[in-house]
XYZ file of C-alpha atoms in Angstrom:
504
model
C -1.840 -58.517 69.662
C 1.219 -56.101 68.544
C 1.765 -56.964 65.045
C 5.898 -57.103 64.063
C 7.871 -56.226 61.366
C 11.395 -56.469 60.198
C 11.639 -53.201 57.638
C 14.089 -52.435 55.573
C 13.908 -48.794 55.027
C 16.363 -46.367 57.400
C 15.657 -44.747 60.485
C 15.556 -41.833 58.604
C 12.954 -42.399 56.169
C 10.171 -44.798 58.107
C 7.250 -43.522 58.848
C 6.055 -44.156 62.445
C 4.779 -42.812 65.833
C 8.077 -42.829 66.870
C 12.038 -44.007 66.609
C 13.075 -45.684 69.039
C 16.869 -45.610 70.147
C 19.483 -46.505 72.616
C 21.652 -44.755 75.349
C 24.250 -46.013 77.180
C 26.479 -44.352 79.980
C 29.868 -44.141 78.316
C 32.433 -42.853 81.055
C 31.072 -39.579 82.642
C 29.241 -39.027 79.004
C 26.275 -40.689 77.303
C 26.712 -42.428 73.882
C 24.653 -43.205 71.284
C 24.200 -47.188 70.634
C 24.443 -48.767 67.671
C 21.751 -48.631 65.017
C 20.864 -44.901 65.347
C 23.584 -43.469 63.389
C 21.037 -41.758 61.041
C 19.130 -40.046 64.071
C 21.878 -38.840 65.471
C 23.294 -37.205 62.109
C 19.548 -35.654 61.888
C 20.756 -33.867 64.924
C 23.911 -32.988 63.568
C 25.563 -35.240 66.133
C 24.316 -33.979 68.951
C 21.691 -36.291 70.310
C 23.425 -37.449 73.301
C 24.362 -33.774 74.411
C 20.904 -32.599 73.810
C 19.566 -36.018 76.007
C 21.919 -34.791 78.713
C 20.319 -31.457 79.074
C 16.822 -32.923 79.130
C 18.712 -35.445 82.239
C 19.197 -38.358 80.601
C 21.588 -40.662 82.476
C 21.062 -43.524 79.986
C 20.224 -45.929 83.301
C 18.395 -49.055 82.314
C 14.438 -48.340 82.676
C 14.741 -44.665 82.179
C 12.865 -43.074 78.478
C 13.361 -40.526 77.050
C 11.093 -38.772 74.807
C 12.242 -35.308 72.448
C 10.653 -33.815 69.445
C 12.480 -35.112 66.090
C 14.138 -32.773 64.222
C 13.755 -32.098 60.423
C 15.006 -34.965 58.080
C 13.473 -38.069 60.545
C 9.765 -38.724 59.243
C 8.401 -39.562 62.717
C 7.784 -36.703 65.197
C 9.083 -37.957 68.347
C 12.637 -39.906 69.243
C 12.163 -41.952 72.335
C 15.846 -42.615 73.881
C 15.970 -45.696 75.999
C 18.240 -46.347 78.815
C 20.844 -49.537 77.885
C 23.012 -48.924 81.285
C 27.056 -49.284 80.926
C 28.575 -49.456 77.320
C 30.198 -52.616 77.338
C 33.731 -52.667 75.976
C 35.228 -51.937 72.298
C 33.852 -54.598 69.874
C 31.508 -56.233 72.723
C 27.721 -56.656 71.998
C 25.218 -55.544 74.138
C 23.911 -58.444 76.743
C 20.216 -59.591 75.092
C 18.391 -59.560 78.113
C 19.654 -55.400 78.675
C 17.988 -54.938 74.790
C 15.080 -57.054 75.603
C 14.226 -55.017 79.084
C 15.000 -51.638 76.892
C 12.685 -52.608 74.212
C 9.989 -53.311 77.006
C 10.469 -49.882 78.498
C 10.144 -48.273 74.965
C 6.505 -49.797 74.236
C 5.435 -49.515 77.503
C 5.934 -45.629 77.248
C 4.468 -45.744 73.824
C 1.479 -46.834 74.900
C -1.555 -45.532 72.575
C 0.514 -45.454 69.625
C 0.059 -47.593 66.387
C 3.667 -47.795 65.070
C 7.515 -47.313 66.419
C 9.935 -48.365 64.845
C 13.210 -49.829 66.745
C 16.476 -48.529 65.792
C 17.946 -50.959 68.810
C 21.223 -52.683 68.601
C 20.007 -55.614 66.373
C 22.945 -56.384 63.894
C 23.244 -60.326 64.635
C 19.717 -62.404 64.861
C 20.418 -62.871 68.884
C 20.356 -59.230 69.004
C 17.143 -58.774 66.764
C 15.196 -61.524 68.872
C 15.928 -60.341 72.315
C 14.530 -56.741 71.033
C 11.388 -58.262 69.117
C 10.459 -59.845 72.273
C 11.043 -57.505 74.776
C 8.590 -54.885 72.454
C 6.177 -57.714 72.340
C 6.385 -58.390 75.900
C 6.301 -54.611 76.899
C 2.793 -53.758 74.991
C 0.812 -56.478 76.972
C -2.117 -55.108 78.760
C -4.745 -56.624 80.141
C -7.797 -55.082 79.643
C -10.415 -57.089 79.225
C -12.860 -56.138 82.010
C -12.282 -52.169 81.513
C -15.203 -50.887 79.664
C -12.822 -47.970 78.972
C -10.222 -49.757 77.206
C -13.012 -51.425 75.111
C -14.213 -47.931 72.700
C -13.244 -46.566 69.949
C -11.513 -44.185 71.102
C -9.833 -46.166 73.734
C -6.117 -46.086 73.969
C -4.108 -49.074 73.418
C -0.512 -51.266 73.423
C 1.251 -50.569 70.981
C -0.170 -51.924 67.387
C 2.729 -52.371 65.442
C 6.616 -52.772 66.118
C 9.252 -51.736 62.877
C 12.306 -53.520 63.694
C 15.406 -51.627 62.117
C 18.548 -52.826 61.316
C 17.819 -56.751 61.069
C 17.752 -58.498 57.908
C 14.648 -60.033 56.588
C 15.503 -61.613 54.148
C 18.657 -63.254 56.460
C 17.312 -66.615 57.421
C 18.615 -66.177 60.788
C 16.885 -63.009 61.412
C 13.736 -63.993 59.551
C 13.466 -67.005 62.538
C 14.441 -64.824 64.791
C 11.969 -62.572 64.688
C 9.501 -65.329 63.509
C 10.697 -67.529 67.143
C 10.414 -63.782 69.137
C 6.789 -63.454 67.942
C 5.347 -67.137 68.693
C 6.868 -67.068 72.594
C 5.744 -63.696 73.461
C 2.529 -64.981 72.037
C 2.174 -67.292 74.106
C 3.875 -65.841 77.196
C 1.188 -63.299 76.685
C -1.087 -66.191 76.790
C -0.289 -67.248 79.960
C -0.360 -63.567 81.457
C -3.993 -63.260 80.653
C -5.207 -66.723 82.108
C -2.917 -65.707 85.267
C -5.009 -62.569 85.198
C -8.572 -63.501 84.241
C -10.294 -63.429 87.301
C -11.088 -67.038 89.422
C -15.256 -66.557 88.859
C -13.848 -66.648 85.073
C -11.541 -68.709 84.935
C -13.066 -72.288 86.883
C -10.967 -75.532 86.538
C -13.344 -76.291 83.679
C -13.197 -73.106 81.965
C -9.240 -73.663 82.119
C -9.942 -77.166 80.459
C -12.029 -75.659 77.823
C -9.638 -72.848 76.448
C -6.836 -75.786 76.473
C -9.539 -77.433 74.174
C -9.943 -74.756 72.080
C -6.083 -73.976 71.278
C -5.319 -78.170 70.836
C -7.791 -77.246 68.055
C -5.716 -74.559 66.977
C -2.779 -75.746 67.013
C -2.963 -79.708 66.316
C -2.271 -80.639 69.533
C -4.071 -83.956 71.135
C -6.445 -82.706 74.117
C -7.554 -85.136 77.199
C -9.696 -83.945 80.352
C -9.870 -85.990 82.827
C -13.243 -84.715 84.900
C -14.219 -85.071 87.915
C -15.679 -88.551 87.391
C -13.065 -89.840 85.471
C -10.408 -88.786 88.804
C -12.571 -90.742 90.855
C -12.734 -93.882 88.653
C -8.871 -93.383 88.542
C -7.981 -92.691 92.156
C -6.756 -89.299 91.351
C -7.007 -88.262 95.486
C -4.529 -85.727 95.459
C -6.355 -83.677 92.795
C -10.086 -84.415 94.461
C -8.877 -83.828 98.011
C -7.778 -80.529 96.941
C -10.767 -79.492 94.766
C -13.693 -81.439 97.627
C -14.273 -78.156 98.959
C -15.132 -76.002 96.081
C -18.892 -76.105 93.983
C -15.768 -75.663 90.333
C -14.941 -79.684 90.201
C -10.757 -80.192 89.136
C -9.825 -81.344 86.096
C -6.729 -83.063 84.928
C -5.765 -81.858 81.394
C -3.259 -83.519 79.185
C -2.134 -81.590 76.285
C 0.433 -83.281 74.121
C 2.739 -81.893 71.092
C 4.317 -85.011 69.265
C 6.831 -84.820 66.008
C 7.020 -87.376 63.890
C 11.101 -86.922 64.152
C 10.910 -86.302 67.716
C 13.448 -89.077 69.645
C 13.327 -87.279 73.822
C 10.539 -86.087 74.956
C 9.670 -84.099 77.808
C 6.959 -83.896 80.353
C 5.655 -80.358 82.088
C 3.396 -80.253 85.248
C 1.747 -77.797 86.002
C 0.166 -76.389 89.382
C -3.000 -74.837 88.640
C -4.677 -73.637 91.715
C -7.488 -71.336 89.906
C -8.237 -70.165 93.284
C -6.730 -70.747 96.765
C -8.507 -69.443 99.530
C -6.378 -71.463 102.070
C -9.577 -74.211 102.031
C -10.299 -74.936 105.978
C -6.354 -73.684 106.698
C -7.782 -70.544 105.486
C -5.610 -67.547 104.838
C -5.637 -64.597 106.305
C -6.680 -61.565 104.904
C -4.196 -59.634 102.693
C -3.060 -63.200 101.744
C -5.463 -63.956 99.398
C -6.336 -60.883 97.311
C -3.937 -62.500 94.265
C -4.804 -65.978 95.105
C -6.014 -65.952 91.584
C -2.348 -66.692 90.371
C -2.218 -69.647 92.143
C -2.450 -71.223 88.402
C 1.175 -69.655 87.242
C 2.793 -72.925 86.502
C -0.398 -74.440 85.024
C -0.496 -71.764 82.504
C 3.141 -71.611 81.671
C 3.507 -75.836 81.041
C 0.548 -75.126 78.830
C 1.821 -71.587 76.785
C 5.456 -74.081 76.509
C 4.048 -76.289 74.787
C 1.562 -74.237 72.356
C 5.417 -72.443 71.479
C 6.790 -75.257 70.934
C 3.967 -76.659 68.663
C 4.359 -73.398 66.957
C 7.748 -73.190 66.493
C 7.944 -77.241 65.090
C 10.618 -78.583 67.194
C 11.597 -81.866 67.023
C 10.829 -83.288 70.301
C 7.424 -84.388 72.050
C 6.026 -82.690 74.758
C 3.071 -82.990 76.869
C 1.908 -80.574 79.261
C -0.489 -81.759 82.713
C -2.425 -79.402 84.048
C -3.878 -80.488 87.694
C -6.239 -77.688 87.859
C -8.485 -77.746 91.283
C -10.340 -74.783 93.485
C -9.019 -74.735 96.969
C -12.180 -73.634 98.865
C -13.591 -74.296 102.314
C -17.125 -75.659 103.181
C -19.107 -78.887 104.468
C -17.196 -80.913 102.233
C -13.934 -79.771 102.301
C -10.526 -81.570 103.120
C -9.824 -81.240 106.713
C -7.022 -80.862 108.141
C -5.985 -84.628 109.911
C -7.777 -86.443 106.798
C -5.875 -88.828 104.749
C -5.735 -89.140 100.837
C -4.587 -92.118 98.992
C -3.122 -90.444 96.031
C -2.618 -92.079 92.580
C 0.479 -93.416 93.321
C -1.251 -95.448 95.832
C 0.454 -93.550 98.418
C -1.065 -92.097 101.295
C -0.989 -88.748 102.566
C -2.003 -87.121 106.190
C -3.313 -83.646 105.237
C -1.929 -81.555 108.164
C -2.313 -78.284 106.230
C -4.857 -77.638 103.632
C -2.985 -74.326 102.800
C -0.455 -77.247 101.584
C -2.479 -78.430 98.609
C -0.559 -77.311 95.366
C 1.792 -80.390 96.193
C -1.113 -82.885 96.447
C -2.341 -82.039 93.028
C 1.225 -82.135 91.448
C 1.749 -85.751 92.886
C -1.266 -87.114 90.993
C -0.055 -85.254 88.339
C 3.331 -86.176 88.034
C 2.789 -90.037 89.320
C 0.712 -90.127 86.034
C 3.109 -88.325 83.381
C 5.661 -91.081 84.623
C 3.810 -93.500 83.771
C 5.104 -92.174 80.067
C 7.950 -92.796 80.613
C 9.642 -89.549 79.630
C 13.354 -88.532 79.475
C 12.504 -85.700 82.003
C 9.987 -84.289 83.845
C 9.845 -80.698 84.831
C 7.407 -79.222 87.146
C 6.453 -75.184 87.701
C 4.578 -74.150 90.458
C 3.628 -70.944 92.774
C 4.209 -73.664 95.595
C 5.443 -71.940 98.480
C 5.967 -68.451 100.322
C 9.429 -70.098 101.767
C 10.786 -69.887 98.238
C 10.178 -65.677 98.443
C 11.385 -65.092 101.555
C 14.624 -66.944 100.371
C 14.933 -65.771 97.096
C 12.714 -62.928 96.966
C 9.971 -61.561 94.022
C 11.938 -61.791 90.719
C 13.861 -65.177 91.324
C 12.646 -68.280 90.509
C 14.249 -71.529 92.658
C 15.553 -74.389 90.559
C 15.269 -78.260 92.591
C 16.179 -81.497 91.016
C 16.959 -85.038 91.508
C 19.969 -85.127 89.154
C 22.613 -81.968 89.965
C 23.880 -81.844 86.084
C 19.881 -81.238 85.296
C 19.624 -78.543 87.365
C 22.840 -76.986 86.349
C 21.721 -76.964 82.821
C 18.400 -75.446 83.778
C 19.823 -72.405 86.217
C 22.207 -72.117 82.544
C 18.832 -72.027 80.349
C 16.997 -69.649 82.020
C 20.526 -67.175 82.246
C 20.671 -67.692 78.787
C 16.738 -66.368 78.270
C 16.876 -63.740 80.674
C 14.998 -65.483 83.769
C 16.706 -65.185 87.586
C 17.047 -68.772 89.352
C 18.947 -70.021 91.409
C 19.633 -73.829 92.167
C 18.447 -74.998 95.447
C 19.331 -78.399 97.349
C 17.017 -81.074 98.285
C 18.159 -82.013 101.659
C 17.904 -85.943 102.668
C 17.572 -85.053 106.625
C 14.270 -82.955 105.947
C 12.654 -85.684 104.803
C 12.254 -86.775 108.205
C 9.680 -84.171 109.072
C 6.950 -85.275 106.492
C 6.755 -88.912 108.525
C 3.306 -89.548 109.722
C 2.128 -91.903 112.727
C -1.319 -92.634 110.535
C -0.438 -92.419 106.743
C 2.953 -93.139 104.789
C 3.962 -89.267 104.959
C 2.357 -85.809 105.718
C 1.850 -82.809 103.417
C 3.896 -80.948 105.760
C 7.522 -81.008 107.477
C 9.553 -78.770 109.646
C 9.058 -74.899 108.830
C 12.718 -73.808 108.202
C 13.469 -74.622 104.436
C 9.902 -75.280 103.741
C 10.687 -74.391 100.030
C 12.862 -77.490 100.259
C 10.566 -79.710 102.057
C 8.012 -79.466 99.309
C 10.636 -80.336 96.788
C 10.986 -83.230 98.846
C 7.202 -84.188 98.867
C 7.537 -83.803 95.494
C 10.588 -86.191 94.260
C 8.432 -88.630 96.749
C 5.907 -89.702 93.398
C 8.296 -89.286 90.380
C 9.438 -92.554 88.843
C 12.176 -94.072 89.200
C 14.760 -93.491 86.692
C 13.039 -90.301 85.635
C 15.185 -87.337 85.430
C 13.392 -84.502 87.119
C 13.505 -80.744 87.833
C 10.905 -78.585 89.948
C 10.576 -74.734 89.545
C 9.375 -72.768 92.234
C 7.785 -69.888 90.692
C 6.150 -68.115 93.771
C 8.382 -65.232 93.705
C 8.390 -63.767 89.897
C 4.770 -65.494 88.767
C 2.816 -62.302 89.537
C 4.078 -59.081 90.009
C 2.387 -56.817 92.242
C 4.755 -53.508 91.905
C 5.176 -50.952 89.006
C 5.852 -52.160 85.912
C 9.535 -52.180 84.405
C 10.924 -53.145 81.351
C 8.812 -55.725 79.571
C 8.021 -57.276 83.195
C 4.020 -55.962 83.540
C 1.690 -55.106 86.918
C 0.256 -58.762 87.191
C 0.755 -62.012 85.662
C 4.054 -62.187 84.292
C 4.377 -65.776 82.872
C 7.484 -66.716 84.125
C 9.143 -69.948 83.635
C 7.830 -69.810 80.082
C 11.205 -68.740 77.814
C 13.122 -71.290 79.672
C 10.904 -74.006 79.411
C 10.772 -73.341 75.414
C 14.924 -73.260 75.438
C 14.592 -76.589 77.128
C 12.884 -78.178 74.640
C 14.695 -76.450 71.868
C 17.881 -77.746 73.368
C 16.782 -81.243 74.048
C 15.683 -81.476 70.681
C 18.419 -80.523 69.289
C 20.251 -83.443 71.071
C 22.309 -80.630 73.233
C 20.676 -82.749 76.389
């Protein structure tokens, strides 16, 4: 993991790989952002003319890389692309520092130490850019034998931020906050990325094990056994078809000052081939991600053990294989889920919403003041939103609200979406209480509907459709990576700072 600092020494005198500074479009000209006033005096002024005649437009995602000139102790400058200037005496937007940041120590890849000379005057500022270099040296490389030697090249060891304060309190948590949720954003990136022979239901259960351990959190699996005994049918419908067994994890977070707590569910498909609805090929090569919001409930709450907030919250994990064979869920079966419910399977392709409504029947029992639930649950959700935004559905409209204003605030595209009473309609069945499936246009919604069907009443409750920006499958850009991506995680942590902070 990239190790990160908050120096005090100048841009001038640090030694490192390389200095890292801004660019913005200023006008027709480029200017120089704030906190590299001492590299541009070591070019006598003249660093933004000198990046226009290498091309430099300062556009967001474009680097820059120069030899330093005498005076600077690194050898290279790396200019980074911030966009538009904003207006006189106007900060830069965090989430434009955090993407620039990305970019920086994603091109700096195979070096041990840059230091940041970034906009980072006010602890907001600092933060945004201590995450996005965090974010921006993930890689995954854990089945590369290349990446494994000596002389292997790696992320980015260590980030210098310049221009914060250590010794500011504010800055000192900044940082401190910065480090501990790209941690565990990373976290979730790698068990979105491990591959499904890997990472079984029960291996899932085990790691959760391991980092309760860690991090003094309280630990229950639920195995396959213990689901029956319970009448967990959602979950064991799901998972009948595969030789991995689900598991239904409980990991809770409790503070002894806590008064709200919140509840996360989380989808976690380790593999969905479809089961006998199987999918087709080129639908199933990344099936592997089908865990997304399992792994972000759980990195949300390891952050906010971490970080000590004053406010309880558990994270489910309904982990199941979605596999056909002899035993499999058919389509036409029926499950009576834990709600006592019953559900006519008419697509087994539909199955992320069966394990959720186990899951979130049984974190109601708890009684919490909300209930938020992330999932990779449909392909309607993409084609309405597309790959980078996330859709927000709840049963309470000032809930939502807040959470589309949560994830603005941490840098993460939503948008709120409606729960329509007329599709409801679709999902009646002739044999059981409802179907797993309703009509085809607004399916996104229709599954938020299934959904709100098995959370208690009284319960405030939100449900994130992560399908769109839970794995990326393009280039990387800013601190956004090829892969897993562990979205949903920053605004689930701002949740539960707010809430328990009494701000909801």
């Amino acid at each position: 993991m990239t190790a990160l600092t908050l120096s005090t020494a100048g841009a001038a005198t640090l030694r490192a790989d390389a200095l890292v500074v801004g660019v913005a479009k200023s006008g027709k000209a480029l200017a120089v952002a704030p906190g590299a006033e001492a590299v541009d005096k070591a070019f006598d002024g003249r660093l933004a003319a000198v990046l226009e005649t290498l091309g430099a437009s300062g556009a967001e995602g474009e680097a820059t890389k120069l030899p330093a000139p005498a005076g600077l102790k690194a050898p290279v400058v790396l200019a980074v692309g911030l966009g538009s200037a904003p207006e006189d005496g106007e900060p830069y937007d965090t989430e434009t520092l955090r993407r620039a940041a990305g970019t920086a120590s994603r091109a700096l890849f195979g070096s041990k130490k840059a230091a940041f000379a970034l906009p980072a005057g006010t602890a907001e500022e600092a933060g945004a850019v201590a995450e996005g270099a965090l974010l921006g040296a993930y890689s995954f490389d854990a089945y590369k034998e290349r990446a494994t030697g000596k002389d292997a090249k790696k992320p980015l060891a260590e980030v210098a931020l310049l221009g914060a304060k250590p010794r500011d309190k504010a800055h000192k948590a900044a940082a401190e906050r910065a480090l501990a949720v790209a941690e565990e954003i990373n976290r979730a990136r790698d068990l979105i990325n491990t591959p499904p022979n890997d990472l079984t239901p029960a291996a899932f259960a085990a790691l959760a094990q391991t980092a309760g351990k860690e991090h003094g959190l309280k630990v229950q699996v639920l195995d396959e056994k213990a689901l029956a005994k319970g009448g967990y049918g959602g979950i064991l419908g799901v998972g009948a078809g595969s030789e991995n067994p689900p598991r239904l994890v409980k990991v809770a977070y409790t503070h002894p000052k806590a008064e709200k707590s919140l509840a996360l569910v989380g989808k976690g498909i380790t593999y969905d081939s479809g089961g006998i609805s199987l999918k087709p090929a080129g639908h199933n090569e990344t099936m592997k991600c089908d865990m997304s919001g399992a792994a972000a409930v759980f990195a949300a709450v390891v952050a906010a053990a971490r970080l000590g907030l004053e406010v309880n919250v558990t994270a489910w994990l309904a982990l199941a294989e979605n596999m056909p064979s002899g035993s499999a869920t058919r389509p036409g079966d029926v499950l009576r889920m834990y709600s006592g419910k019953t559900v006519e399977v008419l697509n087994t392709d539909a199955e992320g919403r069966l394990v959720l409504a186990d899951a979130l029947t049984r974190a109601s029992e708890e009684a919490p003041d909300a209930i938020v639930d992330v999932a990779t649950l449909t392909g309607a959700m993409m084609l309405a939103l597309g790959s980078r935004t996330f859709g927000i559905m709840a049963n309470d409209d000032d809930f939502r609200t807040a959470l589309h204003g949560i994830a603005d605030e941490v840098g993460e595209q939503s948008w709120p979406m409606p729960l329509p009473a007329d599709l409801r309609k679709g999902m009646d069945s002739p044999t059981a209480d409802m179907a797993n499936m309703g009509e085809r246009m607004g399916g996104g919604l229709v599954a938020g509907l299934f959904l709100q069907e098995f959370v208690g009443e009284g319960i405030t409750w939100a449900h994130l459709d992560i399908a769109g920006p839970a794995f990326h499958e393009g280039a990387p850009y800013g601190y956004t990576p090829k892969g897993g991506t562990g979205s949903s995680v920053r605004t689930l942590v701002r949740l539960a700072e707010l809430t328990a902070a009494g701000e909801l």
